[in-house]
Amino acid sequence: MSRISEPNLPLPPVTRRDALRSREAGAESDPEGWGEGNHVELRQPSPSFPLPGGEGGEPRRACRAHFLISGFTLLEVVVVLLIVTIILGMVGVNLTRNPTDTLRDEAERLALVLQNAQQQAILEGRLYGFSFTETGYRFLRSNTDNNRMVPIEFDELLTPHNLPPSITLAPTEITDKNTKVTDAKKRFDPIAFNPSGEFTVFNLVLSVGDAYWYVRGQSDGQVLSSPLAEPEKS
């Protein structure tokens, strides 16, 4: 009599509950845990790829959670782009500065250094002077023997200063349009600041294109800058 062979059917998957029941049954029959066939290996998730909290976490959700934690949010990206745009705008404004603003700054600087020269003459008790150069202006002071005026080469404020090429500096006494600025500078006497603080009243004008800015030394000892010329006295 031939034996009928049983078909090879797939075994049902072992669930966690079945594994626990099998382990409990093996523990009752073999308290020491050395029996054969009662040990079931439970595989834990790999520590290199942690799953989200709870049992049976899906790897796809874990990957998505990891990306959200390590990446940037849309709000952070927008804020960074806004800051970069503001910085580039400020740099662009400085690069395309209005020539009139530069003219004003140069006039205010000239008034400041002229006033400083007057104060230095009072403090040091020696003569200071101001004169034009081909590219700007410079200051002079008497040497220790007070017998000769020498240019100041090294000083925090009174060093020779070069004006921007587009800005011209000249005395306001120029009324003839045919007179060159260089010729007027040569005829202009240097401004002298006495140790007493007195100086001869002067008027200077800085210009760029059709814009003008005036620097004048007044009889009261003040040096002022203004976009308006000194009004005529009746």
mmCIF file of N, CA and C in Angstrom, residues 72-156:
data_model
loop_
_atom_site.group_PDB
_atom_site.id
_atom_site.type_symbol
_atom_site.label_atom_id
_atom_site.label_comp_id
_atom_site.label_asym_id
_atom_site.label_seq_id
_atom_site.Cartn_x
_atom_site.Cartn_y
_atom_site.Cartn_z
ATOM 1 N N PHE A 72 15.695 72.517 6.413
ATOM 2 C CA PHE A 72 15.201 73.860 6.715
ATOM 3 C C PHE A 72 13.724 73.935 6.374
ATOM 4 N N THR A 73 13.017 74.702 7.170
ATOM 5 C CA THR A 73 11.616 74.933 6.874
ATOM 6 C C THR A 73 11.489 76.049 5.847
ATOM 7 N N LEU A 74 10.338 76.140 5.236
ATOM 8 C CA LEU A 74 10.099 77.169 4.215
ATOM 9 C C LEU A 74 10.197 78.563 4.808
ATOM 10 N N LEU A 75 9.750 78.743 6.030
ATOM 11 C CA LEU A 75 9.811 80.054 6.676
ATOM 12 C C LEU A 75 11.250 80.501 6.886
ATOM 13 N N GLU A 76 12.118 79.570 7.289
ATOM 14 C CA GLU A 76 13.524 79.916 7.492
ATOM 15 C C GLU A 76 14.181 80.329 6.192
ATOM 16 N N VAL A 77 13.877 79.639 5.100
ATOM 17 C CA VAL A 77 14.450 79.982 3.803
ATOM 18 C C VAL A 77 13.992 81.368 3.363
ATOM 19 N N VAL A 78 12.714 81.678 3.558
ATOM 20 C CA VAL A 78 12.180 82.989 3.170
ATOM 21 C C VAL A 78 12.856 84.098 3.974
ATOM 22 N N VAL A 79 13.062 83.896 5.271
ATOM 23 C CA VAL A 79 13.702 84.911 6.110
ATOM 24 C C VAL A 79 15.133 85.161 5.655
ATOM 25 N N VAL A 80 15.868 84.103 5.341
ATOM 26 C CA VAL A 80 17.251 84.258 4.876
ATOM 27 C C VAL A 80 17.297 85.031 3.566
ATOM 28 N N LEU A 81 16.420 84.699 2.623
ATOM 29 C CA LEU A 81 16.382 85.410 1.346
ATOM 30 C C LEU A 81 16.031 86.880 1.540
ATOM 31 N N LEU A 82 15.133 87.175 2.482
ATOM 32 C CA LEU A 82 14.767 88.565 2.748
ATOM 33 C C LEU A 82 15.955 89.353 3.292
ATOM 34 N N ILE A 83 16.721 88.755 4.201
ATOM 35 C CA ILE A 83 17.893 89.436 4.766
ATOM 36 C C ILE A 83 18.936 89.690 3.681
ATOM 37 N N VAL A 84 19.182 88.698 2.823
ATOM 38 C CA VAL A 84 20.159 88.868 1.741
ATOM 39 C C VAL A 84 19.717 89.981 0.797
ATOM 40 N N THR A 85 18.427 90.056 0.490
ATOM 41 C CA THR A 85 17.919 91.103 -0.401
ATOM 42 C C THR A 85 18.126 92.486 0.198
ATOM 43 N N ILE A 86 17.887 92.639 1.496
ATOM 44 C CA ILE A 86 18.073 93.934 2.155
ATOM 45 C C ILE A 86 19.542 94.343 2.124
ATOM 46 N N ILE A 87 20.452 93.403 2.380
ATOM 47 C CA ILE A 87 21.887 93.721 2.381
ATOM 48 C C ILE A 87 22.347 94.142 0.988
ATOM 49 N N LEU A 88 21.916 93.407 -0.031
ATOM 50 C CA LEU A 88 22.296 93.770 -1.400
ATOM 51 C C LEU A 88 21.734 95.126 -1.788
ATOM 52 N N GLY A 89 20.528 95.451 -1.312
ATOM 53 C CA GLY A 89 19.964 96.764 -1.597
ATOM 54 C C GLY A 89 20.762 97.886 -0.967
ATOM 55 N N MET A 90 21.236 97.679 0.276
ATOM 56 C CA MET A 90 22.049 98.696 0.935
ATOM 57 C C MET A 90 23.373 98.891 0.224
ATOM 58 N N VAL A 91 23.980 97.797 -0.238
ATOM 59 C CA VAL A 91 25.240 97.913 -0.974
ATOM 60 C C VAL A 91 25.023 98.651 -2.286
ATOM 61 N N GLY A 92 23.905 98.369 -2.953
ATOM 62 C CA GLY A 92 23.615 99.054 -4.211
ATOM 63 C C GLY A 92 23.411 100.543 -4.026
ATOM 64 N N VAL A 93 22.788 100.939 -2.915
ATOM 65 C CA VAL A 93 22.590 102.367 -2.644
ATOM 66 C C VAL A 93 23.922 103.062 -2.433
ATOM 67 N N ASN A 94 24.848 102.402 -1.721
ATOM 68 C CA ASN A 94 26.150 103.015 -1.489
ATOM 69 C C ASN A 94 26.962 103.119 -2.773
ATOM 70 N N LEU A 95 26.830 102.125 -3.659
ATOM 71 C CA LEU A 95 27.575 102.157 -4.905
ATOM 72 C C LEU A 95 27.046 103.220 -5.850
ATOM 73 N N THR A 96 25.765 103.517 -5.798
ATOM 74 C CA THR A 96 25.156 104.503 -6.686
ATOM 75 C C THR A 96 24.803 105.763 -5.898
ATOM 76 N N ARG A 97 25.737 106.261 -5.109
ATOM 77 C CA ARG A 97 25.479 107.412 -4.254
ATOM 78 C C ARG A 97 25.352 108.675 -5.103
ATOM 79 N N ASN A 98 24.465 109.559 -4.660
ATOM 80 C CA ASN A 98 24.238 110.819 -5.353
ATOM 81 C C ASN A 98 25.469 111.707 -5.223
ATOM 82 N N PRO A 99 25.981 112.287 -6.330
ATOM 83 C CA PRO A 99 27.154 113.183 -6.235
ATOM 84 C C PRO A 99 26.926 114.366 -5.313
ATOM 85 N N THR A 100 25.674 114.822 -5.176
ATOM 86 C CA THR A 100 25.388 115.945 -4.281
ATOM 87 C C THR A 100 25.668 115.579 -2.828
ATOM 88 N N ASP A 101 25.414 114.329 -2.449
ATOM 89 C CA ASP A 101 25.720 113.893 -1.087
ATOM 90 C C ASP A 101 27.221 113.904 -0.836
ATOM 91 N N THR A 102 27.994 113.458 -1.826
ATOM 92 C CA THR A 102 29.449 113.500 -1.692
ATOM 93 C C THR A 102 29.949 114.932 -1.577
ATOM 94 N N LEU A 103 29.344 115.842 -2.352
ATOM 95 C CA LEU A 103 29.719 117.254 -2.279
ATOM 96 C C LEU A 103 29.452 117.821 -0.883
ATOM 97 N N ARG A 104 28.307 117.502 -0.312
ATOM 98 C CA ARG A 104 27.973 117.967 1.033
ATOM 99 C C ARG A 104 28.959 117.430 2.067
ATOM 100 N N ASP A 105 29.296 116.135 1.965
ATOM 101 C CA ASP A 105 30.230 115.541 2.920
ATOM 102 C C ASP A 105 31.603 116.209 2.841
ATOM 103 N N GLU A 106 32.055 116.502 1.628
ATOM 104 C CA GLU A 106 33.362 117.142 1.474
ATOM 105 C C GLU A 106 33.344 118.559 2.039
ATOM 106 N N ALA A 107 32.240 119.277 1.853
ATOM 107 C CA ALA A 107 32.137 120.635 2.397
ATOM 108 C C ALA A 107 32.118 120.604 3.923
ATOM 109 N N GLU A 108 31.387 119.678 4.505
ATOM 110 C CA GLU A 108 31.335 119.575 5.962
ATOM 111 C C GLU A 108 32.702 119.168 6.533
ATOM 112 N N ARG A 109 33.404 118.295 5.825
ATOM 113 C CA ARG A 109 34.744 117.910 6.283
ATOM 114 C C ARG A 109 35.694 119.107 6.224
ATOM 115 N N LEU A 110 35.623 119.885 5.154
ATOM 116 C CA LEU A 110 36.492 121.051 5.030
ATOM 117 C C LEU A 110 36.241 122.047 6.160
ATOM 118 N N ALA A 111 34.974 122.308 6.461
ATOM 119 C CA ALA A 111 34.664 123.223 7.564
ATOM 120 C C ALA A 111 35.190 122.686 8.890
ATOM 121 N N LEU A 112 35.111 121.376 9.092
ATOM 122 C CA LEU A 112 35.577 120.772 10.336
ATOM 123 C C LEU A 112 37.088 120.906 10.493
ATOM 124 N N VAL A 113 37.852 120.604 9.444
ATOM 125 C CA VAL A 113 39.306 120.656 9.570
ATOM 126 C C VAL A 113 39.799 122.097 9.662
ATOM 127 N N LEU A 114 39.109 123.035 9.014
ATOM 128 C CA LEU A 114 39.484 124.439 9.155
ATOM 129 C C LEU A 114 39.279 124.912 10.595
ATOM 130 N N GLN A 115 38.169 124.535 11.191
ATOM 131 C CA GLN A 115 37.929 124.890 12.591
ATOM 132 C C GLN A 115 38.947 124.219 13.497
ATOM 133 N N ASN A 116 39.328 122.986 13.171
ATOM 134 C CA ASN A 116 40.330 122.283 13.962
ATOM 135 C C ASN A 116 41.688 122.964 13.861
ATOM 136 N N ALA A 117 42.037 123.470 12.691
ATOM 137 C CA ALA A 117 43.308 124.186 12.541
ATOM 138 C C ALA A 117 43.333 125.436 13.411
ATOM 139 N N GLN A 118 42.215 126.127 13.493
ATOM 140 C CA GLN A 118 42.149 127.306 14.355
ATOM 141 C C GLN A 118 42.364 126.917 15.821
ATOM 142 N N GLN A 119 41.738 125.827 16.273
ATOM 143 C CA GLN A 119 41.887 125.386 17.649
ATOM 144 C C GLN A 119 43.318 124.938 17.945
ATOM 145 N N GLN A 120 43.944 124.264 16.976
ATOM 146 C CA GLN A 120 45.323 123.826 17.176
ATOM 147 C C GLN A 120 46.265 125.014 17.289
ATOM 148 N N ALA A 121 46.010 126.076 16.508
ATOM 149 C CA ALA A 121 46.850 127.279 16.599
ATOM 150 C C ALA A 121 46.765 127.900 17.989
ATOM 151 N N ILE A 122 45.574 127.891 18.586
ATOM 152 C CA ILE A 122 45.405 128.452 19.933
ATOM 153 C C ILE A 122 46.092 127.574 20.973
ATOM 154 N N LEU A 123 45.922 126.256 20.871
ATOM 155 C CA LEU A 123 46.473 125.342 21.872
ATOM 156 C C LEU A 123 47.997 125.304 21.827
ATOM 157 N N GLU A 124 48.579 125.307 20.629
ATOM 158 C CA GLU A 124 50.027 125.178 20.494
ATOM 159 C C GLU A 124 50.737 126.531 20.474
ATOM 160 N N GLY A 125 49.979 127.604 20.305
ATOM 161 C CA GLY A 125 50.594 128.934 20.311
ATOM 162 C C GLY A 125 51.468 129.194 19.110
ATOM 163 N N ARG A 126 51.115 128.650 17.970
ATOM 164 C CA ARG A 126 51.878 128.929 16.751
ATOM 165 C C ARG A 126 50.946 129.048 15.560
ATOM 166 N N LEU A 127 51.482 129.550 14.462
ATOM 167 C CA LEU A 127 50.690 129.887 13.289
ATOM 168 C C LEU A 127 50.346 128.639 12.487
ATOM 169 N N TYR A 128 49.093 128.553 12.044
ATOM 170 C CA TYR A 128 48.637 127.495 11.153
ATOM 171 C C TYR A 128 48.135 128.146 9.861
ATOM 172 N N GLY A 129 48.202 127.409 8.754
ATOM 173 C CA GLY A 129 47.763 127.945 7.481
ATOM 174 C C GLY A 129 47.063 126.896 6.640
ATOM 175 N N PHE A 130 46.302 127.381 5.648
ATOM 176 C CA PHE A 130 45.555 126.527 4.708
ATOM 177 C C PHE A 130 45.869 126.997 3.294
ATOM 178 N N SER A 131 46.112 126.031 2.383
ATOM 179 C CA SER A 131 46.384 126.372 0.989
ATOM 180 C C SER A 131 45.839 125.287 0.077
ATOM 181 N N PHE A 132 45.669 125.633 -1.199
ATOM 182 C CA PHE A 132 45.167 124.693 -2.193
ATOM 183 C C PHE A 132 46.309 123.840 -2.742
ATOM 184 N N THR A 133 45.944 122.670 -3.270
ATOM 185 C CA THR A 133 46.851 121.834 -4.048
ATOM 186 C C THR A 133 46.184 121.506 -5.379
ATOM 187 N N GLU A 134 46.883 120.826 -6.253
ATOM 188 C CA GLU A 134 46.323 120.497 -7.557
ATOM 189 C C GLU A 134 45.138 119.541 -7.459
ATOM 190 N N THR A 135 45.138 118.713 -6.433
ATOM 191 C CA THR A 135 44.073 117.717 -6.294
ATOM 192 C C THR A 135 43.195 117.924 -5.065
ATOM 193 N N GLY A 136 43.452 118.962 -4.276
ATOM 194 C CA GLY A 136 42.652 119.182 -3.073
ATOM 195 C C GLY A 136 43.184 120.340 -2.253
ATOM 196 N N TYR A 137 43.574 120.057 -1.014
ATOM 197 C CA TYR A 137 44.095 121.103 -0.134
ATOM 198 C C TYR A 137 45.003 120.476 0.910
ATOM 199 N N ARG A 138 45.733 121.371 1.596
ATOM 200 C CA ARG A 138 46.644 120.934 2.648
ATOM 201 C C ARG A 138 46.741 122.020 3.705
ATOM 202 N N PHE A 139 47.345 121.653 4.857
ATOM 203 C CA PHE A 139 47.546 122.596 5.955
ATOM 204 C C PHE A 139 49.039 122.737 6.223
ATOM 205 N N LEU A 140 49.387 123.905 6.766
ATOM 206 C CA LEU A 140 50.767 124.208 7.117
ATOM 207 C C LEU A 140 50.802 124.728 8.548
ATOM 208 N N ARG A 141 51.985 124.683 9.151
ATOM 209 C CA ARG A 141 52.176 125.270 10.470
ATOM 210 C C ARG A 141 53.629 125.722 10.594
ATOM 211 N N SER A 142 53.836 126.673 11.466
ATOM 212 C CA SER A 142 55.185 127.191 11.656
ATOM 213 C C SER A 142 56.041 126.171 12.395
ATOM 214 N N ASN A 143 57.329 126.155 12.069
ATOM 215 C CA ASN A 143 58.229 125.233 12.745
ATOM 216 C C ASN A 143 58.524 125.712 14.158
ATOM 217 N N THR A 144 59.400 125.022 14.826
ATOM 218 C CA THR A 144 59.678 125.344 16.233
ATOM 219 C C THR A 144 60.285 126.726 16.406
ATOM 220 N N ASP A 145 60.972 127.217 15.376
ATOM 221 C CA ASP A 145 61.575 128.552 15.455
ATOM 222 C C ASP A 145 60.611 129.649 15.031
ATOM 223 N N ASN A 146 59.401 129.256 14.552
ATOM 224 C CA ASN A 146 58.383 130.215 14.116
ATOM 225 C C ASN A 146 58.877 131.156 13.017
ATOM 226 N N ASN A 147 59.789 130.656 12.204
ATOM 227 C CA ASN A 147 60.297 131.495 11.125
ATOM 228 C C ASN A 147 59.974 130.950 9.735
ATOM 229 N N ARG A 148 59.288 129.794 9.681
ATOM 230 C CA ARG A 148 58.976 129.223 8.370
ATOM 231 C C ARG A 148 57.765 128.307 8.481
ATOM 232 N N MET A 149 56.888 128.372 7.468
ATOM 233 C CA MET A 149 55.703 127.504 7.431
ATOM 234 C C MET A 149 56.060 126.213 6.682
ATOM 235 N N VAL A 150 55.737 125.060 7.294
ATOM 236 C CA VAL A 150 56.039 123.764 6.679
ATOM 237 C C VAL A 150 54.743 122.974 6.549
ATOM 238 N N PRO A 151 54.584 122.210 5.455
ATOM 239 C CA PRO A 151 53.360 121.409 5.279
ATOM 240 C C PRO A 151 53.243 120.333 6.352
ATOM 241 N N ILE A 152 52.016 120.063 6.743
ATOM 242 C CA ILE A 152 51.724 119.000 7.716
ATOM 243 C C ILE A 152 51.516 117.707 6.927
ATOM 244 N N GLU A 153 52.356 116.728 7.175
ATOM 245 C CA GLU A 153 52.266 115.464 6.442
ATOM 246 C C GLU A 153 51.557 114.380 7.231
ATOM 247 N N PHE A 154 51.713 114.396 8.532
ATOM 248 C CA PHE A 154 51.134 113.339 9.365
ATOM 249 C C PHE A 154 50.328 113.974 10.500
ATOM 250 N N ASP A 155 49.030 113.801 10.421
ATOM 251 C CA ASP A 155 48.129 114.302 11.453
ATOM 252 C C ASP A 155 46.797 113.586 11.297
ATOM 253 N N GLU A 156 46.069 113.473 12.400
ATOM 254 C CA GLU A 156 44.803 112.741 12.357
ATOM 255 C C GLU A 156 43.781 113.404 11.451
#
